[in-house]
Amino acid sequence: MSYLIECENLTKNYGLKRALDQVSFTCQAGEPIALVGPNGAGKTTLFSILCNYFNGSSGKVRILGHEPGAKQLYGQVAALPQDALLDPAFPLLKQLMFYAQLKGFSRRAARVEALRVLELMDLSASAKQLPTQLSHGMRKRAAIAQALLGSPKLVLLDEPTAGLDPSNAKNIRQQISNLAADTTFLISSHNIQELERLCDTVLHLEQGQLKQTLQHKNTHKQNIQQSFLTIVLDSVSKQSFIENISQLHGVSSVLSENKNEFVIAYDGLKVPDLDQKLLQKLAQQSWTYRRLIKGKTLEEQLFS
Amino acid sequence: MFSAMKIIISLELERTFASRQGFIYILAFAFFWYLLLKYAVFNETLMMMNMVAGADGIADKLFANYFKVGMYFFPLLCLFIAANQTGSDRERGTLRFMTLYCSRDAIFFARFLSQVVIHYILILFSALSTLLYGLYGGDLSFQDISHSLISGANLALIVLPFIALMAALSATVKSPRQATFYAGIIWSIASGIISLMGHYVPGAEILNMLVPGMQFSQLTSLNGSAMFSLAYIPLVQCAVLLLLGREIMRRRSL
């Protein structure tokens, strides 16, 4: 079976420091994949190996069945590398046309394609500007536009929305969602809420090791014995809420680590419709809620 | 690979000949070359002609002088113009974008070939300007064009290992300034050390083969097409340096 990405015991050492330690995972094409972990966890190292910026010290990596850097992957794998800048000597349009031509577009088609991705990133007005004339956020969007040229099968985005204003960050999330049917995105970010919205599979790296792989969205769909609901309320007495909800049939615990946010653990086999019962209870008590999530938030799943 | 190289070469030529910065460099080159041509090539030739009463063959002397000046000028120019083949792009991260679209080999060789084309255009300009200057101010005829072609072709061979050296250094160091600095060291100090070693270690002079420009002293004693007898030296040096540079480029982290 050919995976989109296949890593087997991937290790990378920088001198005595081990940046990646026997990392093994496989990813199928499909929904966006999140790569999370604290600073120094090895996310950028993993990205760099996948992009063939350098080799791992040991282990095996395959993308679409090929080694990173194989000629079969040119044009199939695109990336937003961390801190990489476009050439300051040429305007955006010229550079994007250059990359599109390298991807096999004719000169005329390359111009159309470059204008299309600039439009996607809301940069049409800056097409003739040099990268040095753009703000940090615009430069980042230009680099993302480069990653969207053609129809790559895999796009690796390292911190795509870091440093962007909320409106542009939202636009990038929208574009990722729109393109996810044809392209698989692997996104590294510290913004857990963003990843929660976009991604299905979550790879959690810590100190160079793959701590866990979560099928985030699927866990919400399953009714299993140990099920969870997460609810964020407007304003409520913590004590009163916990007492009331704990009395509902099937609820095993109600925990609150953040203000007005509660995680309810229950037996999903006994009470598959607890979410509806909870909403009825809220109505009875005149409590208003902001958000109800079936399952735990990604943050809870990763760090609790 | 070849179509990617063609696209990269085209962009590099545009960077040099169609950008404002490139235009300034070309103007500076034209001005500097004009001074060299007038004083170091043409006036020097006229002076030599005057010193030898009844001397003929101005074309031989003019192009011999042109070759001697060009033999040092173009490699020196190369240390600056060709110093930034991949270094800045690697430091800036631009190579990270490019390597997703084509191989490192394509980038390395395309950048090298771009520099070869740029230098050849400059050499052609210098040879033609010498010929025109000779036609205008001396007794040259259009038959003397062969002198111009032989000198230009030899200069074209001479610069090859220097461009390859800069390609290899550019793949190694972080900035064009560093590449120029290291090239200066290799060109001057390394050849000095090898000569010194020659005094103590028999046969050490063979190491001179590694230093671009080692054949310069022999070339000055040759004339016309005889100069091509040493063409193998820059060609071999160029091939060795390109293989070395390619290996560095392939192994280097981006």
Coordinates of C-alpha atoms in Angstrom, one line a residue:
Chain A
M1 CA 0.0 0.0 0.0
S2 CA 1.4 3.4 -1.0
Y3 CA 1.2 6.1 1.6
L4 CA 1.4 9.8 1.1
I5 CA 4.1 10.0 3.8
E6 CA 5.9 7.1 5.3
C7 CA 8.5 7.5 8.1
E8 CA 10.2 4.6 9.7
N9 CA 12.5 5.0 12.6
L10 CA 13.6 8.4 11.4
T11 CA 16.4 9.9 13.5
K12 CA 18.3 13.1 13.0
N13 CA 21.3 14.2 15.1
Y14 CA 22.9 17.6 15.2
G15 CA 26.2 16.7 16.7
L16 CA 25.4 15.3 20.1
K17 CA 21.8 16.7 20.1
R18 CA 19.1 14.4 18.8
A19 CA 16.4 16.4 17.1
L20 CA 14.4 13.4 15.9
D21 CA 14.4 10.1 17.7
Q22 CA 13.1 7.0 15.9
V23 CA 10.0 8.7 14.5
S24 CA 7.7 6.4 12.7
F25 CA 4.3 7.2 11.2
T26 CA 2.3 6.9 8.0
C27 CA -0.2 9.4 6.5
Q28 CA -2.8 8.8 3.8
A29 CA -3.8 11.4 1.3
G30 CA -7.0 13.3 2.4
E31 CA -7.8 15.7 5.2
P32 CA -5.1 18.1 6.4
I33 CA -2.7 16.7 8.9
A34 CA -1.4 18.7 11.9
L35 CA 2.0 18.6 13.3
V36 CA 2.1 19.9 16.9
G37 CA 4.7 20.2 19.6
P38 CA 6.5 22.7 21.7
N39 CA 9.5 24.7 20.4
G40 CA 12.4 22.4 19.7
A41 CA 10.2 19.4 19.4
G42 CA 11.6 18.6 15.9
K43 CA 8.7 19.8 13.8
T44 CA 10.9 22.0 11.4
T45 CA 13.5 19.2 11.3
L46 CA 10.9 16.8 10.2
F47 CA 9.6 19.3 7.6
S48 CA 13.1 19.9 6.3
I49 CA 13.8 16.2 5.9
L50 CA 10.5 15.7 4.0
C51 CA 11.5 18.6 1.7
N52 CA 15.0 17.2 1.3
Y53 CA 16.7 20.3 2.7
F54 CA 18.9 17.8 4.5
N55 CA 18.9 14.0 5.2
G56 CA 18.0 12.2 8.3
S57 CA 20.9 10.5 10.2
S58 CA 19.1 7.1 10.0
G59 CA 15.7 5.7 9.2
K60 CA 13.6 5.7 6.1
V61 CA 11.4 8.3 4.6
R62 CA 9.1 8.0 1.6
I63 CA 6.7 10.5 0.0
L64 CA 4.3 9.1 -2.5
G65 CA 6.6 6.0 -2.5
H66 CA 9.7 8.0 -3.4
E67 CA 12.7 9.3 -1.4
P68 CA 12.5 13.0 -0.6
G69 CA 14.1 15.0 -3.4
A70 CA 13.3 12.4 -6.1
K71 CA 12.6 13.9 -9.5
Q72 CA 9.1 12.2 -9.4
L73 CA 8.2 14.6 -6.6
Y74 CA 9.1 17.9 -8.3
G75 CA 5.8 19.7 -8.6
Q76 CA 4.0 17.1 -6.5
V77 CA 5.3 18.4 -3.2
A78 CA 5.2 22.1 -2.3
A79 CA 6.2 23.9 0.9
L80 CA 6.2 27.0 2.9
P81 CA 9.6 26.7 4.5
Q82 CA 10.1 28.5 7.8
D83 CA 12.0 31.9 7.4
A84 CA 12.7 31.4 3.7
L85 CA 12.5 34.5 1.6
L86 CA 11.8 35.0 -2.1
D87 CA 14.5 36.6 -4.3
P88 CA 14.6 40.4 -3.6
A89 CA 15.6 41.2 -7.2
F90 CA 12.4 40.3 -9.0
P91 CA 8.7 41.2 -8.5
L92 CA 6.3 38.7 -7.1
L93 CA 4.6 37.9 -10.4
K94 CA 7.9 37.3 -12.2
Q95 CA 9.1 34.9 -9.4
L96 CA 5.8 33.0 -9.3
M97 CA 5.9 32.7 -13.1
F98 CA 9.5 31.4 -12.8
Y99 CA 8.4 28.7 -10.3
A100 CA 5.3 27.9 -12.5
Q101 CA 7.6 27.5 -15.5
L102 CA 9.9 25.2 -13.6
K103 CA 6.8 23.2 -12.8
G104 CA 6.2 22.7 -16.5
F105 CA 3.8 25.6 -17.3
S106 CA 4.3 27.4 -20.6
R107 CA 5.2 31.1 -20.2
R108 CA 1.6 32.2 -20.9
A109 CA 0.0 29.6 -18.7
A110 CA 2.6 30.4 -15.9
R111 CA 1.4 34.0 -15.9
V112 CA -2.2 32.9 -15.6
E113 CA -1.3 30.5 -12.8
A114 CA 0.8 33.0 -10.9
L115 CA -2.1 35.6 -11.1
R116 CA -4.5 32.9 -9.8
V117 CA -2.5 32.1 -6.7
L118 CA -1.8 35.8 -6.0
E119 CA -5.6 36.3 -6.2
L120 CA -6.1 33.4 -3.8
M121 CA -3.8 35.1 -1.3
D122 CA -5.3 38.6 -1.9
L123 CA -2.1 39.8 -3.4
S124 CA -3.2 40.8 -6.9
A125 CA -2.5 44.5 -6.2
S126 CA 1.1 43.7 -5.2
A127 CA 2.0 41.5 -8.2
K128 CA 4.5 44.0 -9.5
Q129 CA 6.1 44.8 -6.2
L130 CA 9.4 43.4 -5.0
P131 CA 9.4 41.2 -1.9
T132 CA 11.4 43.9 -0.1
Q133 CA 8.5 46.3 -0.6
L134 CA 6.1 44.0 1.2
S135 CA 5.2 43.7 4.9
H136 CA 6.1 40.5 6.8
G137 CA 2.6 39.2 6.5
M138 CA 2.4 39.9 2.7
R139 CA 5.7 38.1 2.2
K140 CA 4.4 35.1 4.0
R141 CA 1.3 35.1 1.9
A142 CA 3.4 35.4 -1.2
A143 CA 5.4 32.3 -0.1
I144 CA 2.1 30.4 0.5
A145 CA 1.0 31.5 -3.0
Q146 CA 4.1 29.9 -4.3
A147 CA 3.2 26.6 -2.5
L148 CA -0.2 26.6 -4.2
L149 CA 1.1 26.8 -7.8
G150 CA -0.2 24.0 -9.9
S151 CA -1.9 21.2 -8.1
P152 CA 0.6 19.7 -5.7
K153 CA -0.4 16.5 -4.0
L154 CA 1.2 17.4 -0.7
V155 CA 1.8 20.9 0.7
L156 CA 3.9 21.3 3.8
L157 CA 3.1 24.5 5.7
D158 CA 5.4 25.5 8.5
E159 CA 3.6 28.1 10.7
P160 CA 1.4 29.4 7.9
T161 CA -0.6 31.9 9.9
A162 CA 2.1 33.0 12.4
G163 CA 2.5 36.8 12.2
L164 CA -0.6 37.3 10.0
D165 CA -3.5 39.5 10.9
P166 CA -6.8 37.7 11.8
S167 CA -8.4 38.5 8.5
N168 CA -5.6 37.1 6.4
A169 CA -5.2 34.1 8.8
K170 CA -8.9 33.3 8.2
N171 CA -8.4 33.6 4.4
I172 CA -5.5 31.1 4.5
R173 CA -7.6 28.7 6.6
Q174 CA -10.4 29.0 4.1
Q175 CA -8.1 28.4 1.2
I176 CA -6.7 25.3 2.9
S177 CA -10.3 24.0 3.5
N178 CA -11.2 24.8 -0.1
L179 CA -8.2 23.0 -1.6
A180 CA -8.2 20.1 0.8
A181 CA -10.2 17.9 -1.6
D182 CA -7.3 17.7 -4.1
T183 CA -4.3 18.5 -2.0
T184 CA -3.2 17.1 1.4
F185 CA -1.8 19.7 3.7
L186 CA 0.7 19.0 6.5
I187 CA 0.5 22.0 8.8
S188 CA 2.9 22.8 11.6
S189 CA 1.5 25.4 14.0
H190 CA 1.3 26.4 17.6
N191 CA -2.3 27.6 17.1
I192 CA -4.2 24.6 18.4
Q193 CA -7.7 26.1 17.7
E194 CA -6.6 26.6 14.1
L195 CA -5.4 23.0 13.7
E196 CA -8.6 21.7 15.5
R197 CA -10.7 23.4 12.8
L198 CA -8.6 22.3 9.9
C199 CA -7.1 18.9 10.6
D200 CA -8.2 15.3 11.0
T201 CA -5.0 13.6 11.9
V202 CA -2.7 15.1 14.5
L203 CA 1.0 14.2 14.9
H204 CA 2.3 15.2 18.4
L205 CA 6.0 15.6 18.6
E206 CA 7.9 16.2 21.8
Q207 CA 11.6 16.2 22.4
G208 CA 12.1 14.6 19.0
Q209 CA 9.8 11.7 19.7
L210 CA 6.4 11.1 18.2
K211 CA 4.3 11.2 21.4
Q212 CA 1.0 10.3 19.9
T213 CA -1.0 10.2 16.7
L214 CA -4.6 11.3 17.0
Q215 CA -7.5 10.8 14.6
H216 CA -9.0 14.0 16.0
K217 CA -12.3 14.2 14.1
N218 CA -13.1 10.5 14.1
T219 CA -13.0 10.3 17.9
H220 CA -16.0 12.7 18.0
K221 CA -18.1 10.5 15.8
Q222 CA -17.7 7.3 17.8
N223 CA -20.0 6.4 20.7
I224 CA -17.6 4.6 23.0
Q225 CA -17.9 3.8 26.7
Q226 CA -15.6 6.7 27.8
S227 CA -17.0 9.6 25.8
F228 CA -16.6 13.3 26.3
L229 CA -18.5 16.5 25.8
T230 CA -16.8 19.9 26.1
I231 CA -19.0 22.9 26.7
V232 CA -18.1 26.6 27.1
L233 CA -20.8 28.6 28.9
D234 CA -21.4 32.3 29.1
S235 CA -21.6 32.8 32.8
V236 CA -22.4 30.2 35.4
S237 CA -21.7 29.1 38.9
K238 CA -19.1 26.4 38.5
Q239 CA -20.3 24.6 41.6
S240 CA -23.9 24.6 40.5
F241 CA -23.1 23.5 37.0
I242 CA -21.0 20.6 38.2
E243 CA -23.6 19.5 40.7
N244 CA -26.5 19.6 38.2
I245 CA -24.7 17.9 35.3
S246 CA -23.1 15.2 37.5
Q247 CA -26.7 14.0 38.3
L248 CA -27.5 13.2 34.7
H249 CA -27.7 9.5 33.9
G250 CA -24.4 8.1 32.6
V251 CA -22.1 11.1 33.6
S252 CA -19.0 9.9 35.4
S253 CA -17.3 13.2 35.9
V254 CA -17.4 16.9 35.2
L255 CA -14.1 18.8 35.2
S256 CA -13.3 22.4 34.7
E257 CA -9.7 23.6 34.1
N258 CA -10.6 26.9 32.4
K259 CA -13.1 29.5 33.4
N260 CA -16.6 28.5 32.1
E261 CA -15.2 25.5 30.2
F262 CA -16.3 22.1 31.3
V263 CA -15.3 18.6 30.2
I264 CA -18.0 16.0 30.8
A265 CA -17.0 12.4 30.8
Y266 CA -19.9 9.9 30.3
D267 CA -20.7 6.4 29.1
G268 CA -21.4 6.8 25.4
L269 CA -22.8 3.3 25.0
K270 CA -25.4 3.9 27.8
V271 CA -26.3 7.5 26.9
P272 CA -25.5 8.2 23.3
D273 CA -27.7 11.2 23.3
L274 CA -26.2 13.0 26.3
D275 CA -25.6 16.1 24.2
Q276 CA -29.4 16.5 23.8
K277 CA -30.1 15.9 27.4
L278 CA -27.4 18.5 28.3
L279 CA -29.1 21.1 26.1
Q280 CA -32.4 20.4 27.7
K281 CA -30.8 20.9 31.1
L282 CA -29.2 24.2 30.0
A283 CA -32.7 25.4 28.8
Q284 CA -34.3 24.4 32.2
Q285 CA -31.6 26.3 34.1
S286 CA -31.6 29.2 31.7
W287 CA -27.9 28.8 31.1
T288 CA -26.6 30.0 27.8
Y289 CA -23.6 28.4 26.1
R290 CA -21.1 29.6 23.5
R291 CA -19.7 26.3 22.3
L292 CA -20.5 22.6 22.6
I293 CA -18.0 20.1 21.3
K294 CA -18.6 16.4 21.0
G295 CA -15.4 14.9 22.5
K296 CA -12.5 16.8 24.0
T297 CA -10.9 19.8 22.5
L298 CA -7.6 19.0 20.7
E299 CA -5.8 20.9 23.5
E300 CA -7.4 18.6 26.1
Q301 CA -6.6 15.5 24.1
L302 CA -3.0 16.5 23.7
F303 CA -2.1 18.0 27.0
S304 CA -4.4 16.5 29.6
Chain B
M1 CA 16.7 18.8 -16.0
F2 CA 17.7 20.7 -19.2
S3 CA 14.4 22.6 -19.5
A4 CA 14.7 23.7 -15.8
M5 CA 18.3 24.8 -16.5
K6 CA 17.1 26.8 -19.5
I7 CA 14.5 28.6 -17.4
I8 CA 17.1 29.3 -14.6
I9 CA 19.7 30.6 -17.1
S10 CA 17.1 32.9 -18.7
L11 CA 16.3 34.4 -15.3
E12 CA 19.9 34.9 -14.5
L13 CA 20.6 36.6 -17.8
E14 CA 17.7 38.9 -17.1
R15 CA 19.1 39.6 -13.6
T16 CA 22.4 40.7 -15.2
F17 CA 21.3 42.4 -18.4
A18 CA 17.8 43.6 -17.8
S19 CA 17.8 44.8 -14.2
R20 CA 18.8 48.2 -13.0
Q21 CA 21.6 46.8 -10.8
G22 CA 22.8 44.7 -13.7
F23 CA 22.8 47.7 -16.0
I24 CA 24.9 49.7 -13.5
Y25 CA 27.4 46.8 -13.4
I26 CA 27.6 46.7 -17.2
L27 CA 28.2 50.4 -17.4
A28 CA 30.9 50.1 -14.8
F29 CA 32.5 47.3 -16.8
A30 CA 32.3 49.3 -20.0
F31 CA 33.9 52.3 -18.4
F32 CA 36.7 50.3 -16.8
W33 CA 37.3 48.3 -20.0
Y34 CA 37.5 51.6 -22.0
L35 CA 40.3 52.8 -19.7
L36 CA 42.2 49.5 -19.9
L37 CA 41.8 49.4 -23.7
K38 CA 43.0 52.9 -24.2
Y39 CA 45.9 53.0 -21.9
A40 CA 47.0 49.4 -21.1
V41 CA 46.3 47.9 -24.5
F42 CA 46.3 50.5 -27.3
N43 CA 48.8 53.1 -26.0
E44 CA 51.1 50.3 -24.9
T45 CA 51.0 48.8 -28.4
L46 CA 51.8 52.1 -30.0
M47 CA 54.6 52.7 -27.6
M48 CA 56.1 49.3 -28.5
M49 CA 55.7 50.0 -32.2
N50 CA 57.5 53.4 -31.8
M51 CA 60.3 51.8 -29.8
V52 CA 61.1 49.4 -32.6
A53 CA 61.8 51.4 -35.8
G54 CA 60.1 50.0 -38.8
A55 CA 58.2 47.4 -36.9
D56 CA 55.2 45.9 -38.6
G57 CA 52.5 43.6 -37.5
I58 CA 50.5 45.9 -35.3
A59 CA 47.6 43.4 -35.1
D60 CA 49.9 40.8 -33.5
K61 CA 51.1 43.2 -30.9
L62 CA 47.7 44.8 -30.2
F63 CA 46.1 41.4 -29.6
A64 CA 49.0 40.1 -27.7
N65 CA 48.6 43.1 -25.4
Y66 CA 44.9 42.6 -25.3
F67 CA 45.3 39.0 -24.3
K68 CA 47.8 39.8 -21.6
V69 CA 45.5 42.4 -20.1
G70 CA 42.4 40.2 -20.4
M71 CA 44.2 37.2 -19.0
Y72 CA 44.4 38.9 -15.6
F73 CA 41.4 41.2 -15.9
F74 CA 38.7 38.6 -16.7
P75 CA 39.7 36.1 -14.0
L76 CA 39.8 39.0 -11.5
L77 CA 36.4 40.2 -12.7
C78 CA 35.1 36.7 -12.3
L79 CA 36.1 36.6 -8.6
F80 CA 33.5 39.4 -8.1
I81 CA 30.8 38.8 -10.8
A82 CA 30.6 35.1 -10.3
A83 CA 30.9 35.1 -6.6
N84 CA 27.2 34.9 -5.9
Q85 CA 26.0 31.8 -7.7
T86 CA 24.2 30.1 -4.9
G87 CA 25.5 31.5 -1.6
S88 CA 23.0 34.3 -1.1
D89 CA 20.1 32.2 -2.2
R90 CA 21.0 29.5 0.3
E91 CA 21.4 31.9 3.2
R92 CA 18.1 33.7 2.3
G93 CA 16.3 30.4 1.9
T94 CA 15.4 31.0 -1.8
L95 CA 17.1 27.7 -2.6
R96 CA 14.5 26.0 -0.4
F97 CA 11.8 27.1 -2.8
M98 CA 13.8 26.2 -5.9
T99 CA 14.7 22.7 -4.8
L100 CA 11.1 21.8 -4.6
Y101 CA 10.8 22.4 -8.4
C102 CA 14.1 21.1 -9.8
S103 CA 17.2 19.2 -8.7
R104 CA 20.2 20.8 -7.0
D105 CA 22.3 19.7 -10.0
A106 CA 20.1 21.7 -12.3
I107 CA 20.4 24.8 -10.1
F108 CA 24.2 24.4 -9.7
F109 CA 25.0 23.8 -13.4
A110 CA 22.5 26.4 -14.6
R111 CA 24.0 29.1 -12.4
F112 CA 27.5 28.1 -13.6
L113 CA 26.4 28.2 -17.3
S114 CA 24.7 31.6 -16.7
Q115 CA 28.0 33.0 -15.5
V116 CA 29.8 31.4 -18.5
V117 CA 27.4 33.1 -20.9
I118 CA 27.7 36.5 -19.0
H119 CA 31.5 36.3 -19.1
Y120 CA 31.5 35.2 -22.8
I121 CA 29.3 38.2 -23.7
L122 CA 31.8 40.5 -21.8
I123 CA 34.8 38.9 -23.5
L124 CA 33.1 39.2 -26.9
F125 CA 32.5 42.8 -26.2
S126 CA 36.1 43.3 -25.2
A127 CA 37.5 41.6 -28.3
L128 CA 35.2 43.5 -30.6
S129 CA 36.0 46.8 -29.0
T130 CA 39.7 46.1 -29.3
L131 CA 39.2 45.3 -33.0
L132 CA 37.1 48.4 -33.6
Y133 CA 39.6 50.6 -31.6
G134 CA 42.4 49.1 -33.8
L135 CA 40.5 49.8 -37.0
Y136 CA 39.7 53.3 -35.9
G137 CA 43.1 54.4 -34.5
G138 CA 45.6 52.0 -36.1
D139 CA 46.4 50.2 -39.3
L140 CA 44.2 47.2 -38.7
S141 CA 42.2 45.6 -41.4
F142 CA 39.2 43.3 -41.3
Q143 CA 41.5 40.3 -42.0
D144 CA 42.9 40.8 -38.5
I145 CA 39.6 39.6 -37.1
S146 CA 41.2 36.1 -36.7
H147 CA 43.6 37.6 -34.1
S148 CA 40.7 38.9 -32.2
L149 CA 38.9 35.6 -32.4
I150 CA 41.9 33.6 -31.2
S151 CA 42.6 35.9 -28.3
G152 CA 38.9 36.0 -27.3
A153 CA 38.6 32.2 -27.5
N154 CA 41.7 31.8 -25.3
L155 CA 40.3 34.2 -22.7
A156 CA 37.0 32.2 -22.9
L157 CA 38.9 29.1 -21.9
I158 CA 40.9 30.8 -19.2
V159 CA 37.9 32.0 -17.3
L160 CA 36.2 28.6 -17.1
P161 CA 38.1 27.2 -14.1
F162 CA 37.7 30.6 -12.3
I163 CA 33.9 30.5 -12.8
A164 CA 33.9 26.8 -11.7
L165 CA 36.0 27.8 -8.6
M166 CA 33.5 30.5 -7.7
A167 CA 30.6 28.0 -8.2
A168 CA 32.2 25.6 -5.8
L169 CA 33.1 28.3 -3.3
S170 CA 29.6 29.8 -3.6
A171 CA 28.1 26.4 -2.7
T172 CA 30.3 26.3 0.4
V173 CA 30.3 29.7 2.0
K174 CA 27.6 32.1 3.2
S175 CA 28.2 35.2 1.2
P176 CA 29.7 36.4 -2.1
R177 CA 32.3 38.4 -0.1
Q178 CA 33.5 35.2 1.6
A179 CA 33.6 33.4 -1.8
T180 CA 35.8 36.2 -3.2
F181 CA 38.0 36.2 -0.2
Y182 CA 38.6 32.4 -0.3
A183 CA 39.2 32.6 -4.1
G184 CA 41.8 35.2 -3.5
I185 CA 43.5 33.0 -0.9
I186 CA 43.4 30.0 -3.2
W187 CA 44.7 31.9 -6.2
S188 CA 47.5 33.7 -4.4
I189 CA 48.6 32.0 -1.2
A190 CA 47.9 28.4 -2.4
S191 CA 50.1 28.9 -5.5
G192 CA 52.8 30.5 -3.3
I193 CA 52.7 27.5 -0.9
I194 CA 52.9 25.0 -3.8
S195 CA 55.9 26.8 -5.3
L196 CA 57.6 26.8 -1.8
M197 CA 56.8 23.1 -1.5
G198 CA 58.4 22.5 -4.9
H199 CA 61.8 23.6 -3.4
Y200 CA 61.6 20.9 -0.7
V201 CA 59.4 18.1 -2.1
P202 CA 60.4 16.8 -5.5
G203 CA 57.4 16.7 -7.9
A204 CA 55.2 19.0 -5.7
E205 CA 54.9 21.4 -8.6
I206 CA 52.3 19.0 -10.0
L207 CA 49.9 20.4 -7.5
N208 CA 50.0 23.7 -9.5
M209 CA 47.7 21.9 -11.8
L210 CA 45.0 22.4 -9.2
V211 CA 45.4 26.2 -9.2
P212 CA 43.4 28.1 -11.9
G213 CA 45.7 30.3 -13.9
M214 CA 48.8 28.2 -13.3
Q215 CA 49.4 28.2 -17.1
F216 CA 49.5 32.0 -17.4
S217 CA 53.3 32.3 -17.6
Q218 CA 53.5 29.7 -20.3
L219 CA 50.7 31.3 -22.3
T220 CA 52.5 34.7 -22.5
S221 CA 55.3 33.0 -24.5
L222 CA 52.9 31.5 -27.1
N223 CA 51.3 33.3 -30.0
G224 CA 48.2 32.7 -32.1
S225 CA 46.7 29.3 -32.4
A226 CA 49.7 27.8 -30.5
M227 CA 48.0 29.1 -27.3
F228 CA 45.3 26.4 -27.7
S229 CA 48.0 23.7 -26.9
L230 CA 47.4 24.6 -23.3
A231 CA 43.6 24.5 -23.5
Y232 CA 43.4 21.2 -21.7
I233 CA 44.6 22.8 -18.4
P234 CA 41.6 25.1 -17.8
L235 CA 39.2 22.4 -19.2
V236 CA 40.5 19.8 -16.8
Q237 CA 40.6 22.2 -13.9
C238 CA 37.0 23.3 -14.7
A239 CA 35.8 19.7 -14.8
V240 CA 37.4 18.9 -11.5
L241 CA 36.1 22.0 -9.8
L242 CA 32.6 21.5 -11.1
L243 CA 32.5 17.9 -9.8
L244 CA 33.7 19.1 -6.5
G245 CA 31.2 21.9 -6.4
R246 CA 28.4 19.6 -7.4
E247 CA 29.2 17.3 -4.6
I248 CA 29.2 20.1 -2.1
M249 CA 25.9 21.4 -3.4
R250 CA 24.3 17.9 -3.2
R251 CA 25.5 17.3 0.4
R252 CA 25.0 20.8 1.8
S253 CA 22.0 21.4 4.1
L254 CA 19.6 24.1 2.9

